[in-house]
mmCIF file of C-alpha atoms in Angstrom:
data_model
loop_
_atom_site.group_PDB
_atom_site.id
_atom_site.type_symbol
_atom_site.label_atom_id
_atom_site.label_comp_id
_atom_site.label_asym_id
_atom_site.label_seq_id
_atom_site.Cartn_x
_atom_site.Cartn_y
_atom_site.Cartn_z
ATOM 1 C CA UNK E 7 2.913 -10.042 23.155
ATOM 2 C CA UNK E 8 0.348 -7.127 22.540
ATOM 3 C CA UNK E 9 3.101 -4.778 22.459
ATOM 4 C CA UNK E 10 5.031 -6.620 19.503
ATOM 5 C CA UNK E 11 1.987 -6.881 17.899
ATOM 6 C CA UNK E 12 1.455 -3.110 17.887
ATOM 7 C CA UNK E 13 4.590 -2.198 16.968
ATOM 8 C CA UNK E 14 4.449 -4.870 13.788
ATOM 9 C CA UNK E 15 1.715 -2.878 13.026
ATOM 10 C CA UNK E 16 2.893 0.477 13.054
ATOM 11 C CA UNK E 17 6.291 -0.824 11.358
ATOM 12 C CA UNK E 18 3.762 -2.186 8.175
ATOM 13 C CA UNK E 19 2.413 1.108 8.579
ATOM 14 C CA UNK E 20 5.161 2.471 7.803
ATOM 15 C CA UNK E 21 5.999 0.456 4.642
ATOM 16 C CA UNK E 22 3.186 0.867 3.367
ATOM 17 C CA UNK E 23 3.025 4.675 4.083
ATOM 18 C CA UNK E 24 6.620 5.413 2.598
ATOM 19 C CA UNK E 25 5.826 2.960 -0.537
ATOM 20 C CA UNK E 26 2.413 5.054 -1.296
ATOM 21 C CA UNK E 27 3.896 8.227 -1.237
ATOM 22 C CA UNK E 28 7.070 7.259 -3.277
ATOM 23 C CA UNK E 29 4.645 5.934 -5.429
ATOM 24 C CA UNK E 30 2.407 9.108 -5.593
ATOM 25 C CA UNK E 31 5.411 11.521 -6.066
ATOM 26 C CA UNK E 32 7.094 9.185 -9.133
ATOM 27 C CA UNK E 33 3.967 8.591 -11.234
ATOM 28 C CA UNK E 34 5.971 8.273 -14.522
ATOM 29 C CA UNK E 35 8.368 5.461 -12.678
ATOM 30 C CA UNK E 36 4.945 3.953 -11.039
ATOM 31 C CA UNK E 37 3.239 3.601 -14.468
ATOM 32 C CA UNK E 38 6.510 1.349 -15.608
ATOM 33 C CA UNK E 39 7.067 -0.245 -12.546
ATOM 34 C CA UNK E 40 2.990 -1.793 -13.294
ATOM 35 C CA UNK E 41 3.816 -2.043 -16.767
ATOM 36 C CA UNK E 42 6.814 -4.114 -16.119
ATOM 37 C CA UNK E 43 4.992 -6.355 -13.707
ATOM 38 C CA UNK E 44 2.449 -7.345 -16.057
ATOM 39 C CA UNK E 45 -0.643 -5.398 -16.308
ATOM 40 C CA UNK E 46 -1.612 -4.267 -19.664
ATOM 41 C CA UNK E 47 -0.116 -1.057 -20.714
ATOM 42 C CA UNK E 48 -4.281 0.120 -21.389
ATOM 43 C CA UNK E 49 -4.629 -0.058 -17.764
ATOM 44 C CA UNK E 50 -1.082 0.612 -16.399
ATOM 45 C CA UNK E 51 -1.931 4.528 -16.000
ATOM 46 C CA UNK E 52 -5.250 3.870 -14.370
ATOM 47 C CA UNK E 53 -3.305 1.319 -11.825
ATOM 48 C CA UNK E 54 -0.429 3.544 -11.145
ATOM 49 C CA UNK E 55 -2.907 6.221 -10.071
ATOM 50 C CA UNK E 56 -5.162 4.035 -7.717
ATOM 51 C CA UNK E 57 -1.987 1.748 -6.432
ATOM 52 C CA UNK E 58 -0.544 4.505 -4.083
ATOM 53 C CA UNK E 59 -3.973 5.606 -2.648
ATOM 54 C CA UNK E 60 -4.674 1.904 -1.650
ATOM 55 C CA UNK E 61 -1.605 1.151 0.330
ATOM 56 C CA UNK E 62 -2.027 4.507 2.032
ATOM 57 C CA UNK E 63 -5.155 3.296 2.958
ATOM 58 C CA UNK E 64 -3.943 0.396 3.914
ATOM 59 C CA UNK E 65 -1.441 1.958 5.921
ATOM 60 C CA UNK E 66 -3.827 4.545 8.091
ATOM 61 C CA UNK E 67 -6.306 0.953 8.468
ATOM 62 C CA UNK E 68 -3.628 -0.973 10.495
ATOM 63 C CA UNK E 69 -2.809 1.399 12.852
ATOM 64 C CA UNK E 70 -6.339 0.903 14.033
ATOM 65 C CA UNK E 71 -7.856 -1.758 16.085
ATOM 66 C CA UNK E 72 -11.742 -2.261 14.488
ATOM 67 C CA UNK E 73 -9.971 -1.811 10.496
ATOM 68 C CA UNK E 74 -6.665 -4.263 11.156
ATOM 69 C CA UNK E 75 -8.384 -7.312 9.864
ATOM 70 C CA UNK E 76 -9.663 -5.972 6.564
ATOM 71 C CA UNK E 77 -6.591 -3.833 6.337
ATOM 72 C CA UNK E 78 -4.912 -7.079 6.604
ATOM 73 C CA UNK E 79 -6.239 -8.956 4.029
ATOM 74 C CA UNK E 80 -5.769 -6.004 1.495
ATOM 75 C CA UNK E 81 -1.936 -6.143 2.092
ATOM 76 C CA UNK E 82 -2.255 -9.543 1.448
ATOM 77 C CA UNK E 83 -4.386 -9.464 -1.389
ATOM 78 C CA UNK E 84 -2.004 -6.584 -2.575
#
């Protein structure tokens, strides 16, 4: 059972790594994608910019034991 749970882990880690840096290397496409989902276009550059850096965070936090809870609840809240 530990063992699947590591490995869902690492797989989220994954997601989350991939959609960060897609997201970091098309900022033009990022900034639309957040303007299309509803933020206001004011803020849609500011969101774009800081979107990417939080799921890499939240990426690098579940691959570790003490940050998987509050890594957790950011993908969630996310």
């Amino acid at each position: 059972m530990i063992l699947l749970i590591v490995l869902v882990r690492i797989a989220l880690s994954v997601v989350f790594s991939v959609a960060g840096i897609t997201k970091l290397m098309d900022q033009p496409g990022t900034r639309e994608a957040v303007k299309n989902f509803g933020a206001p276009k004011s803020l849609a550059p500011a969101v774009a910019l800081v979107l990417p850096f939080v799921e890499l965070a939240i990426a690098v936090g579940l691959l570790f034991s003490k940050t998987t809870a509050l890594s957790s609840l950011g993908a969630l809240l996310l």
